[in-house]
PDB file of N, CA and C in Angstrom:
ATOM      1  N   TYR A   1      51.647  13.688 -81.033  1.00 87.00           N
ATOM      2  CA  TYR A   1      52.164  13.229 -82.295  1.00 87.00           C
ATOM      3  C   TYR A   1      51.892  14.300 -83.333  1.00 87.00           C
ATOM      4  N   PRO A   2      52.619  14.425 -84.350  1.00 89.00           N
ATOM      5  CA  PRO A   2      53.867  13.708 -84.544  1.00 89.00           C
ATOM      6  C   PRO A   2      54.985  14.313 -83.691  1.00 89.00           C
ATOM      7  N   ASN A   3      55.913  13.494 -83.338  1.00 90.00           N
ATOM      8  CA  ASN A   3      57.053  13.950 -82.550  1.00 90.00           C
ATOM      9  C   ASN A   3      58.305  13.241 -83.052  1.00 90.00           C
ATOM     10  N   PRO A   4      59.222  13.914 -83.730  1.00 92.00           N
ATOM     11  CA  PRO A   4      59.258  15.353 -83.928  1.00 92.00           C
ATOM     12  C   PRO A   4      58.272  15.798 -85.009  1.00 92.00           C
ATOM     13  N   TYR A   5      57.885  17.068 -84.915  1.00 91.00           N
ATOM     14  CA  TYR A   5      56.997  17.670 -85.901  1.00 91.00           C
ATOM     15  C   TYR A   5      57.855  18.336 -86.968  1.00 91.00           C
ATOM     16  N   ARG A   6      57.640  17.948 -88.223  1.00 89.00           N
ATOM     17  CA  ARG A   6      58.399  18.495 -89.359  1.00 89.00           C
ATOM     18  C   ARG A   6      57.417  19.066 -90.379  1.00 89.00           C
ATOM     19  N   PRO A   7      56.975  20.298 -90.195  1.00 86.00           N
ATOM     20  CA  PRO A   7      55.992  20.863 -91.129  1.00 86.00           C
ATOM     21  C   PRO A   7      56.530  20.935 -92.547  1.00 86.00           C
ATOM     22  N   GLY A   8      55.683  20.561 -93.490  1.00 78.00           N
ATOM     23  CA  GLY A   8      56.059  20.611 -94.888  1.00 78.00           C
ATOM     24  C   GLY A   8      56.867  19.438 -95.384  1.00 78.00           C
ATOM     25  N   SER A   9      57.125  18.458 -94.529  1.00 73.00           N
ATOM     26  CA  SER A   9      57.952  17.323 -94.939  1.00 73.00           C
ATOM     27  C   SER A   9      57.185  16.334 -95.815  1.00 73.00           C
ATOM     28  N   GLY A  10      55.859  16.330 -95.690  1.00 72.00           N
ATOM     29  CA  GLY A  10      55.049  15.415 -96.477  1.00 72.00           C
ATOM     30  C   GLY A  10      55.088  13.986 -95.995  1.00 72.00           C
ATOM     31  N   GLY A  11      55.782  13.714 -94.919  1.00 70.00           N
ATOM     32  CA  GLY A  11      55.901  12.354 -94.398  1.00 70.00           C
ATOM     33  C   GLY A  11      55.060  12.145 -93.157  1.00 70.00           C
ATOM     34  N   ASN A  12      55.426  11.130 -92.379  1.00 64.00           N
ATOM     35  CA  ASN A  12      54.690  10.786 -91.163  1.00 64.00           C
ATOM     36  C   ASN A  12      54.784  11.845 -90.081  1.00 64.00           C
ATOM     37  N   PHE A  13      55.740  12.759 -90.188  1.00 62.00           N
ATOM     38  CA  PHE A  13      55.943  13.761 -89.148  1.00 62.00           C
ATOM     39  C   PHE A  13      55.454  15.136 -89.582  1.00 62.00           C
ATOM     40  N   ASP A  14      54.543  15.152 -90.546  1.00 70.00           N
ATOM     41  CA  ASP A  14      53.954  16.389 -91.049  1.00 70.00           C
ATOM     42  C   ASP A  14      52.587  16.580 -90.397  1.00 70.00           C
ATOM     43  N   ASN A  15      51.692  17.257 -91.060  1.00 67.00           N
ATOM     44  CA  ASN A  15      50.379  17.590 -90.511  1.00 67.00           C
ATOM     45  C   ASN A  15      49.534  16.357 -90.212  1.00 67.00           C
ATOM     46  N   THR A  16      48.639  16.500 -89.236  1.00 73.00           N
ATOM     47  CA  THR A  16      47.770  15.410 -88.819  1.00 73.00           C
ATOM     48  C   THR A  16      46.381  15.581 -89.426  1.00 73.00           C
ATOM     49  N   MET A  17      45.535  14.607 -89.217  1.00 76.00           N
ATOM     50  CA  MET A  17      44.161  14.711 -89.704  1.00 76.00           C
ATOM     51  C   MET A  17      43.367  15.772 -88.934  1.00 76.00           C
ATOM     52  N   PHE A  18      43.919  16.263 -87.830  1.00 81.00           N
ATOM     53  CA  PHE A  18      43.249  17.289 -87.032  1.00 81.00           C
ATOM     54  C   PHE A  18      43.737  18.688 -87.382  1.00 81.00           C
ATOM     55  N   GLY A  19      44.708  18.789 -88.276  1.00 81.00           N
ATOM     56  CA  GLY A  19      45.234  20.084 -88.695  1.00 81.00           C
ATOM     57  C   GLY A  19      46.739  20.155 -88.523  1.00 81.00           C
ATOM     58  N   ALA A  20      47.270  21.315 -88.865  1.00 86.00           N
ATOM     59  CA  ALA A  20      48.714  21.537 -88.757  1.00 86.00           C
ATOM     60  C   ALA A  20      49.093  21.721 -87.296  1.00 86.00           C
ATOM     61  N   GLY A  21      50.069  20.962 -86.860  1.00 91.00           N
ATOM     62  CA  GLY A  21      50.546  21.099 -85.498  1.00 91.00           C
ATOM     63  C   GLY A  21      50.764  19.765 -84.823  1.00 91.00           C
ATOM     64  N   ILE A  22      50.866  19.835 -83.502  1.00 93.00           N
ATOM     65  CA  ILE A  22      51.129  18.658 -82.679  1.00 93.00           C
ATOM     66  C   ILE A  22      49.880  18.321 -81.886  1.00 93.00           C
ATOM     67  N   VAL A  23      49.460  17.058 -81.947  1.00 93.00           N
ATOM     68  CA  VAL A  23      48.255  16.590 -81.261  1.00 93.00           C
ATOM     69  C   VAL A  23      48.646  15.925 -79.941  1.00 93.00           C
ATOM     70  N   PHE A  24      47.965  16.329 -78.897  1.00 94.00           N
ATOM     71  CA  PHE A  24      48.062  15.661 -77.597  1.00 94.00           C
ATOM     72  C   PHE A  24      46.766  14.870 -77.457  1.00 94.00           C
ATOM     73  N   GLU A  25      46.871  13.563 -77.251  1.00 93.00           N
ATOM     74  CA  GLU A  25      45.685  12.710 -77.259  1.00 93.00           C
ATOM     75  C   GLU A  25      45.657  11.829 -76.012  1.00 93.00           C
ATOM     76  N   SER A  26      44.506  11.237 -75.745  1.00 93.00           N
ATOM     77  CA  SER A  26      44.284  10.369 -74.582  1.00 93.00           C
ATOM     78  C   SER A  26      44.512  11.139 -73.279  1.00 93.00           C
ATOM     79  N   LEU A  27      44.045  12.368 -73.260  1.00 94.00           N
ATOM     80  CA  LEU A  27      44.162  13.221 -72.088  1.00 94.00           C
ATOM     81  C   LEU A  27      42.921  13.093 -71.217  1.00 94.00           C
ATOM     82  N   PRO A  28      43.049  13.372 -69.936  1.00 93.00           N
ATOM     83  CA  PRO A  28      41.844  13.493 -69.113  1.00 93.00           C
ATOM     84  C   PRO A  28      41.006  14.669 -69.642  1.00 93.00           C
ATOM     85  N   ALA A  29      39.690  14.565 -69.563  1.00 90.00           N
ATOM     86  CA  ALA A  29      38.808  15.628 -70.049  1.00 90.00           C
ATOM     87  C   ALA A  29      39.139  16.946 -69.366  1.00 90.00           C
ATOM     88  N   ARG A  30      39.061  18.015 -70.141  1.00 92.00           N
ATOM     89  CA  ARG A  30      39.284  19.383 -69.659  1.00 92.00           C
ATOM     90  C   ARG A  30      40.722  19.656 -69.222  1.00 92.00           C
ATOM     91  N   SER A  31      41.666  18.929 -69.788  1.00 96.00           N
ATOM     92  CA  SER A  31      43.080  19.140 -69.473  1.00 96.00           C
ATOM     93  C   SER A  31      43.549  20.487 -70.007  1.00 96.00           C
ATOM     94  N   LYS A  32      44.565  21.017 -69.370  1.00 97.00           N
ATOM     95  CA  LYS A  32      45.231  22.226 -69.835  1.00 97.00           C
ATOM     96  C   LYS A  32      46.701  21.887 -70.053  1.00 97.00           C
ATOM     97  N   ILE A  33      47.262  22.380 -71.148  1.00 98.00           N
ATOM     98  CA  ILE A  33      48.654  22.097 -71.480  1.00 98.00           C
ATOM     99  C   ILE A  33      49.409  23.409 -71.601  1.00 98.00           C
ATOM    100  N   LYS A  34      50.525  23.481 -70.905  1.00 98.00           N
ATOM    101  CA  LYS A  34      51.424  24.623 -71.032  1.00 98.00           C
ATOM    102  C   LYS A  34      52.701  24.122 -71.690  1.00 98.00           C
ATOM    103  N   ILE A  35      53.174  24.880 -72.679  1.00 98.00           N
ATOM    104  CA  ILE A  35      54.356  24.500 -73.437  1.00 98.00           C
ATOM    105  C   ILE A  35      55.436  25.546 -73.163  1.00 98.00           C
ATOM    106  N   TYR A  36      56.619  25.047 -72.800  1.00 98.00           N
ATOM    107  CA  TYR A  36      57.736  25.914 -72.406  1.00 98.00           C
ATOM    108  C   TYR A  36      58.951  25.677 -73.282  1.00 98.00           C
ATOM    109  N   SER A  37      59.756  26.715 -73.439  1.00 97.00           N
ATOM    110  CA  SER A  37      61.068  26.550 -74.065  1.00 97.00           C
ATOM    111  C   SER A  37      61.987  25.885 -73.045  1.00 97.00           C
ATOM    112  N   LEU A  38      63.148  25.433 -73.486  1.00 97.00           N
ATOM    113  CA  LEU A  38      64.088  24.813 -72.554  1.00 97.00           C
ATOM    114  C   LEU A  38      64.602  25.802 -71.510  1.00 97.00           C
ATOM    115  N   SER A  39      64.527  27.094 -71.807  1.00 97.00           N
ATOM    116  CA  SER A  39      64.948  28.105 -70.831  1.00 97.00           C
ATOM    117  C   SER A  39      63.864  28.379 -69.790  1.00 97.00           C
ATOM    118  N   GLY A  40      62.691  27.768 -69.966  1.00 97.00           N
ATOM    119  CA  GLY A  40      61.606  27.927 -68.994  1.00 97.00           C
ATOM    120  C   GLY A  40      60.587  28.989 -69.344  1.00 97.00           C
ATOM    121  N   ALA A  41      60.730  29.645 -70.484  1.00 97.00           N
ATOM    122  CA  ALA A  41      59.771  30.664 -70.902  1.00 97.00           C
ATOM    123  C   ALA A  41      58.492  30.000 -71.421  1.00 97.00           C
ATOM    124  N   LEU A  42      57.349  30.514 -71.013  1.00 98.00           N
ATOM    125  CA  LEU A  42      56.069  29.989 -71.486  1.00 98.00           C
ATOM    126  C   LEU A  42      55.898  30.361 -72.956  1.00 98.00           C
ATOM    127  N   VAL A  43      55.702  29.355 -73.798  1.00 98.00           N
ATOM    128  CA  VAL A  43      55.574  29.561 -75.239  1.00 98.00           C
ATOM    129  C   VAL A  43      54.103  29.608 -75.643  1.00 98.00           C
ATOM    130  N   ALA A  44      53.302  28.667 -75.138  1.00 98.00           N
ATOM    131  CA  ALA A  44      51.901  28.585 -75.531  1.00 98.00           C
ATOM    132  C   ALA A  44      51.103  27.823 -74.487  1.00 98.00           C
ATOM    133  N   GLU A  45      49.784  28.005 -74.533  1.00 97.00           N
ATOM    134  CA  GLU A  45      48.851  27.259 -73.691  1.00 97.00           C
ATOM    135  C   GLU A  45      47.710  26.770 -74.573  1.00 97.00           C
ATOM    136  N   VAL A  46      47.338  25.523 -74.407  1.00 96.00           N
ATOM    137  CA  VAL A  46      46.176  24.955 -75.101  1.00 96.00           C
ATOM    138  C   VAL A  46      45.350  24.186 -74.079  1.00 96.00           C
ATOM    139  N   SER A  47      44.082  23.987 -74.397  1.00 96.00           N
ATOM    140  CA  SER A  47      43.235  23.249 -73.458  1.00 96.00           C
ATOM    141  C   SER A  47      42.203  22.424 -74.203  1.00 96.00           C
ATOM    142  N   ASP A  48      41.742  21.397 -73.535  1.00 94.00           N
ATOM    143  CA  ASP A  48      40.718  20.493 -74.061  1.00 94.00           C
ATOM    144  C   ASP A  48      39.356  21.033 -73.641  1.00 94.00           C
ATOM    145  N   ASP A  49      38.898  22.063 -74.339  1.00 91.00           N
ATOM    146  CA  ASP A  49      37.647  22.730 -73.966  1.00 91.00           C
ATOM    147  C   ASP A  49      36.412  21.884 -74.224  1.00 91.00           C
ATOM    148  N   ASP A  50      36.458  20.991 -75.220  1.00 92.00           N
ATOM    149  CA  ASP A  50      35.270  20.201 -75.541  1.00 92.00           C
ATOM    150  C   ASP A  50      35.217  18.860 -74.802  1.00 92.00           C
ATOM    151  N   GLY A  51      36.251  18.544 -74.028  1.00 91.00           N
ATOM    152  CA  GLY A  51      36.231  17.340 -73.202  1.00 91.00           C
ATOM    153  C   GLY A  51      36.465  16.039 -73.930  1.00 91.00           C
ATOM    154  N   ASP A  52      37.002  16.081 -75.178  1.00 93.00           N
ATOM    155  CA  ASP A  52      37.216  14.838 -75.934  1.00 93.00           C
ATOM    156  C   ASP A  52      38.574  14.192 -75.672  1.00 93.00           C
ATOM    157  N   GLY A  53      39.391  14.795 -74.804  1.00 93.00           N
ATOM    158  CA  GLY A  53      40.687  14.212 -74.479  1.00 93.00           C
ATOM    159  C   GLY A  53      41.759  14.466 -75.511  1.00 93.00           C
ATOM    160  N   ARG A  54      41.555  15.498 -76.350  1.00 93.00           N
ATOM    161  CA  ARG A  54      42.510  15.785 -77.419  1.00 93.00           C
ATOM    162  C   ARG A  54      42.710  17.294 -77.540  1.00 93.00           C
ATOM    163  N   CYS A  55      43.962  17.704 -77.716  1.00 93.00           N
ATOM    164  CA  CYS A  55      44.309  19.105 -77.955  1.00 93.00           C
ATOM    165  C   CYS A  55      45.250  19.183 -79.146  1.00 93.00           C
ATOM    166  N   LEU A  56      45.142  20.260 -79.893  1.00 93.00           N
ATOM    167  CA  LEU A  56      46.051  20.521 -81.001  1.00 93.00           C
ATOM    168  C   LEU A  56      46.804  21.813 -80.709  1.00 93.00           C
ATOM    169  N   TRP A  57      48.135  21.724 -80.682  1.00 95.00           N
ATOM    170  CA  TRP A  57      48.959  22.939 -80.607  1.00 95.00           C
ATOM    171  C   TRP A  57      49.385  23.246 -82.024  1.00 95.00           C
ATOM    172  N   ASN A  58      49.029  24.423 -82.498  1.00 93.00           N
ATOM    173  CA  ASN A  58      49.350  24.806 -83.873  1.00 93.00           C
ATOM    174  C   ASN A  58      50.811  25.241 -84.044  1.00 93.00           C
ATOM    175  N   THR A  59      51.632  25.006 -83.057  1.00 95.00           N
ATOM    176  CA  THR A  59      53.065  25.324 -83.009  1.00 95.00           C
ATOM    177  C   THR A  59      53.336  26.812 -83.200  1.00 95.00           C
ATOM    178  N   ARG A  60      52.445  27.605 -82.649  1.00 95.00           N
ATOM    179  CA  ARG A  60      52.633  29.056 -82.662  1.00 95.00           C
ATOM    180  C   ARG A  60      52.827  29.540 -81.234  1.00 95.00           C
ATOM    181  N   ASN A  61      53.617  30.601 -81.100  1.00 96.00           N
ATOM    182  CA  ASN A  61      53.843  31.220 -79.801  1.00 96.00           C
ATOM    183  C   ASN A  61      52.592  31.968 -79.359  1.00 96.00           C
ATOM    184  N   LYS A  62      52.626  32.476 -78.139  1.00 93.00           N
ATOM    185  CA  LYS A  62      51.503  33.258 -77.622  1.00 93.00           C
ATOM    186  C   LYS A  62      51.230  34.483 -78.482  1.00 93.00           C
ATOM    187  N   ASP A  63      52.261  35.040 -79.122  1.00 94.00           N
ATOM    188  CA  ASP A  63      52.070  36.231 -79.963  1.00 94.00           C
ATOM    189  C   ASP A  63      51.623  35.892 -81.387  1.00 94.00           C
ATOM    190  N   GLY A  64      51.482  34.605 -81.696  1.00 94.00           N
ATOM    191  CA  GLY A  64      50.989  34.178 -83.005  1.00 94.00           C
ATOM    192  C   GLY A  64      52.056  33.817 -84.015  1.00 94.00           C
ATOM    193  N   SER A  65      53.324  34.038 -83.693  1.00 96.00           N
ATOM    194  CA  SER A  65      54.387  33.677 -84.638  1.00 96.00           C
ATOM    195  C   SER A  65      54.732  32.193 -84.503  1.00 96.00           C
ATOM    196  N   ARG A  66      55.327  31.632 -85.549  1.00 94.00           N
ATOM    197  CA  ARG A  66      55.680  30.216 -85.542  1.00 94.00           C
ATOM    198  C   ARG A  66      56.786  29.943 -84.528  1.00 94.00           C
ATOM    199  N   ALA A  67      56.629  28.882 -83.782  1.00 95.00           N
ATOM    200  CA  ALA A  67      57.656  28.476 -82.826  1.00 95.00           C
ATOM    201  C   ALA A  67      58.891  28.009 -83.597  1.00 95.00           C
ATOM    202  N   ALA A  68      60.051  28.330 -83.084  1.00 96.00           N
ATOM    203  CA  ALA A  68      61.315  27.976 -83.736  1.00 96.00           C
ATOM    204  C   ALA A  68      61.595  26.486 -83.608  1.00 96.00           C
ATOM    205  N   SER A  69      62.501  26.007 -84.438  1.00 96.00           N
ATOM    206  CA  SER A  69      62.982  24.628 -84.298  1.00 96.00           C
ATOM    207  C   SER A  69      63.580  24.454 -82.915  1.00 96.00           C
ATOM    208  N   GLY A  70      63.387  23.281 -82.360  1.00 97.00           N
ATOM    209  CA  GLY A  70      63.976  23.007 -81.063  1.00 97.00           C
ATOM    210  C   GLY A  70      63.144  22.047 -80.252  1.00 97.00           C
ATOM    211  N   VAL A  71      63.583  21.841 -79.027  1.00 98.00           N
ATOM    212  CA  VAL A  71      62.899  20.957 -78.094  1.00 98.00           C
ATOM    213  C   VAL A  71      62.098  21.821 -77.127  1.00 98.00           C
ATOM    214  N   TYR A  72      60.886  21.386 -76.844  1.00 98.00           N
ATOM    215  CA  TYR A  72      59.989  22.098 -75.933  1.00 98.00           C
ATOM    216  C   TYR A  72      59.532  21.138 -74.846  1.00 98.00           C
ATOM    217  N   LEU A  73      59.254  21.690 -73.704  1.00 98.00           N
ATOM    218  CA  LEU A  73      58.725  20.923 -72.576  1.00 98.00           C
ATOM    219  C   LEU A  73      57.242  21.222 -72.456  1.00 98.00           C
ATOM    220  N   TYR A  74      56.458  20.217 -72.100  1.00 98.00           N
ATOM    221  CA  TYR A  74      55.032  20.453 -71.880  1.00 98.00           C
ATOM    222  C   TYR A  74      54.626  19.909 -70.519  1.00 98.00           C
ATOM    223  N   VAL A  75      53.612  20.552 -69.951  1.00 98.00           N
ATOM    224  CA  VAL A  75      53.022  20.112 -68.689  1.00 98.00           C
ATOM    225  C   VAL A  75      51.519  20.020 -68.905  1.00 98.00           C
ATOM    226  N   VAL A  76      50.979  18.820 -68.722  1.00 97.00           N
ATOM    227  CA  VAL A  76      49.540  18.591 -68.810  1.00 97.00           C
ATOM    228  C   VAL A  76      48.983  18.633 -67.392  1.00 97.00           C
ATOM    229  N   SER A  77      48.013  19.505 -67.165  1.00 97.00           N
ATOM    230  CA  SER A  77      47.372  19.611 -65.853  1.00 97.00           C
ATOM    231  C   SER A  77      45.910  19.214 -65.976  1.00 97.00           C
ATOM    232  N   ALA A  78      45.474  18.380 -65.054  1.00 94.00           N
ATOM    233  CA  ALA A  78      44.075  17.947 -65.007  1.00 94.00           C
ATOM    234  C   ALA A  78      43.695  17.727 -63.556  1.00 94.00           C
ATOM    235  N   ASP A  79      42.425  17.465 -63.306  1.00 91.00           N
ATOM    236  CA  ASP A  79      41.967  17.195 -61.945  1.00 91.00           C
ATOM    237  C   ASP A  79      42.671  15.971 -61.358  1.00 91.00           C
ATOM    238  N   THR A  80      43.112  15.070 -62.225  1.00 90.00           N
ATOM    239  CA  THR A  80      43.746  13.823 -61.767  1.00 90.00           C
ATOM    240  C   THR A  80      45.242  13.959 -61.509  1.00 90.00           C
ATOM    241  N   GLY A  81      45.824  15.135 -61.801  1.00 93.00           N
ATOM    242  CA  GLY A  81      47.246  15.341 -61.561  1.00 93.00           C
ATOM    243  C   GLY A  81      47.935  15.996 -62.738  1.00 93.00           C
ATOM    244  N   LYS A  82      49.260  15.901 -62.748  1.00 96.00           N
ATOM    245  CA  LYS A  82      50.074  16.515 -63.797  1.00 96.00           C
ATOM    246  C   LYS A  82      50.979  15.478 -64.446  1.00 96.00           C
ATOM    247  N   LYS A  83      51.302  15.752 -65.692  1.00 95.00           N
ATOM    248  CA  LYS A  83      52.241  14.912 -66.424  1.00 95.00           C
ATOM    249  C   LYS A  83      53.068  15.829 -67.307  1.00 95.00           C
ATOM    250  N   ASN A  84      54.330  15.487 -67.523  1.00 96.00           N
ATOM    251  CA  ASN A  84      55.157  16.327 -68.383  1.00 96.00           C
ATOM    252  C   ASN A  84      55.925  15.474 -69.382  1.00 96.00           C
ATOM    253  N   GLY A  85      56.492  16.160 -70.365  1.00 97.00           N
ATOM    254  CA  GLY A  85      57.250  15.464 -71.386  1.00 97.00           C
ATOM    255  C   GLY A  85      57.933  16.452 -72.311  1.00 97.00           C
ATOM    256  N   ARG A  86      58.487  15.927 -73.406  1.00 98.00           N
ATOM    257  CA  ARG A  86      59.218  16.741 -74.385  1.00 98.00           C
ATOM    258  C   ARG A  86      58.661  16.502 -75.775  1.00 98.00           C
ATOM    259  N   ILE A  87      58.686  17.559 -76.562  1.00 97.00           N
ATOM    260  CA  ILE A  87      58.317  17.491 -77.983  1.00 97.00           C
ATOM    261  C   ILE A  87      59.348  18.282 -78.762  1.00 97.00           C
ATOM    262  N   ALA A  88      59.469  17.995 -80.048  1.00 97.00           N
ATOM    263  CA  ALA A  88      60.456  18.683 -80.881  1.00 97.00           C
ATOM    264  C   ALA A  88      59.824  19.182 -82.163  1.00 97.00           C
ATOM    265  N   ILE A  89      60.339  20.294 -82.628  1.00 95.00           N
ATOM    266  CA  ILE A  89      59.944  20.872 -83.913  1.00 95.00           C
ATOM    267  C   ILE A  89      61.203  20.986 -84.759  1.00 95.00           C
ATOM    268  N   ILE A  90      61.126  20.513 -85.993  1.00 94.00           N
ATOM    269  CA  ILE A  90      62.234  20.629 -86.946  1.00 94.00           C
ATOM    270  C   ILE A  90      61.698  21.370 -88.155  1.00 94.00           C
ATOM    271  N   ARG A  91      62.140  22.594 -88.340  1.00 85.00           N
ATOM    272  CA  ARG A  91      61.665  23.413 -89.475  1.00 85.00           C
ATOM    273  C   ARG A  91      62.701  23.394 -90.577  1.00 85.00           C
TER     274      ARG A  91
END
């Protein structure tokens, strides 16, 4: 959440209490998340290093630039298996 993410909108789809970006919550401890563009290119990786079941993607690419508007695919990997889904950014 929020999904879609609309930075600067000032509404429910803007920044979270955990910071600017998209929060992945209720994850198995020590999960790793890979975020891909629709073309399959790896955009970013985040992980639950502290084991609290929550990750924040700051919506930046691996090179540090802001991710473009669009739909992204994510894959959550944990010892218990994998799960995938879609998220959107509207700039």
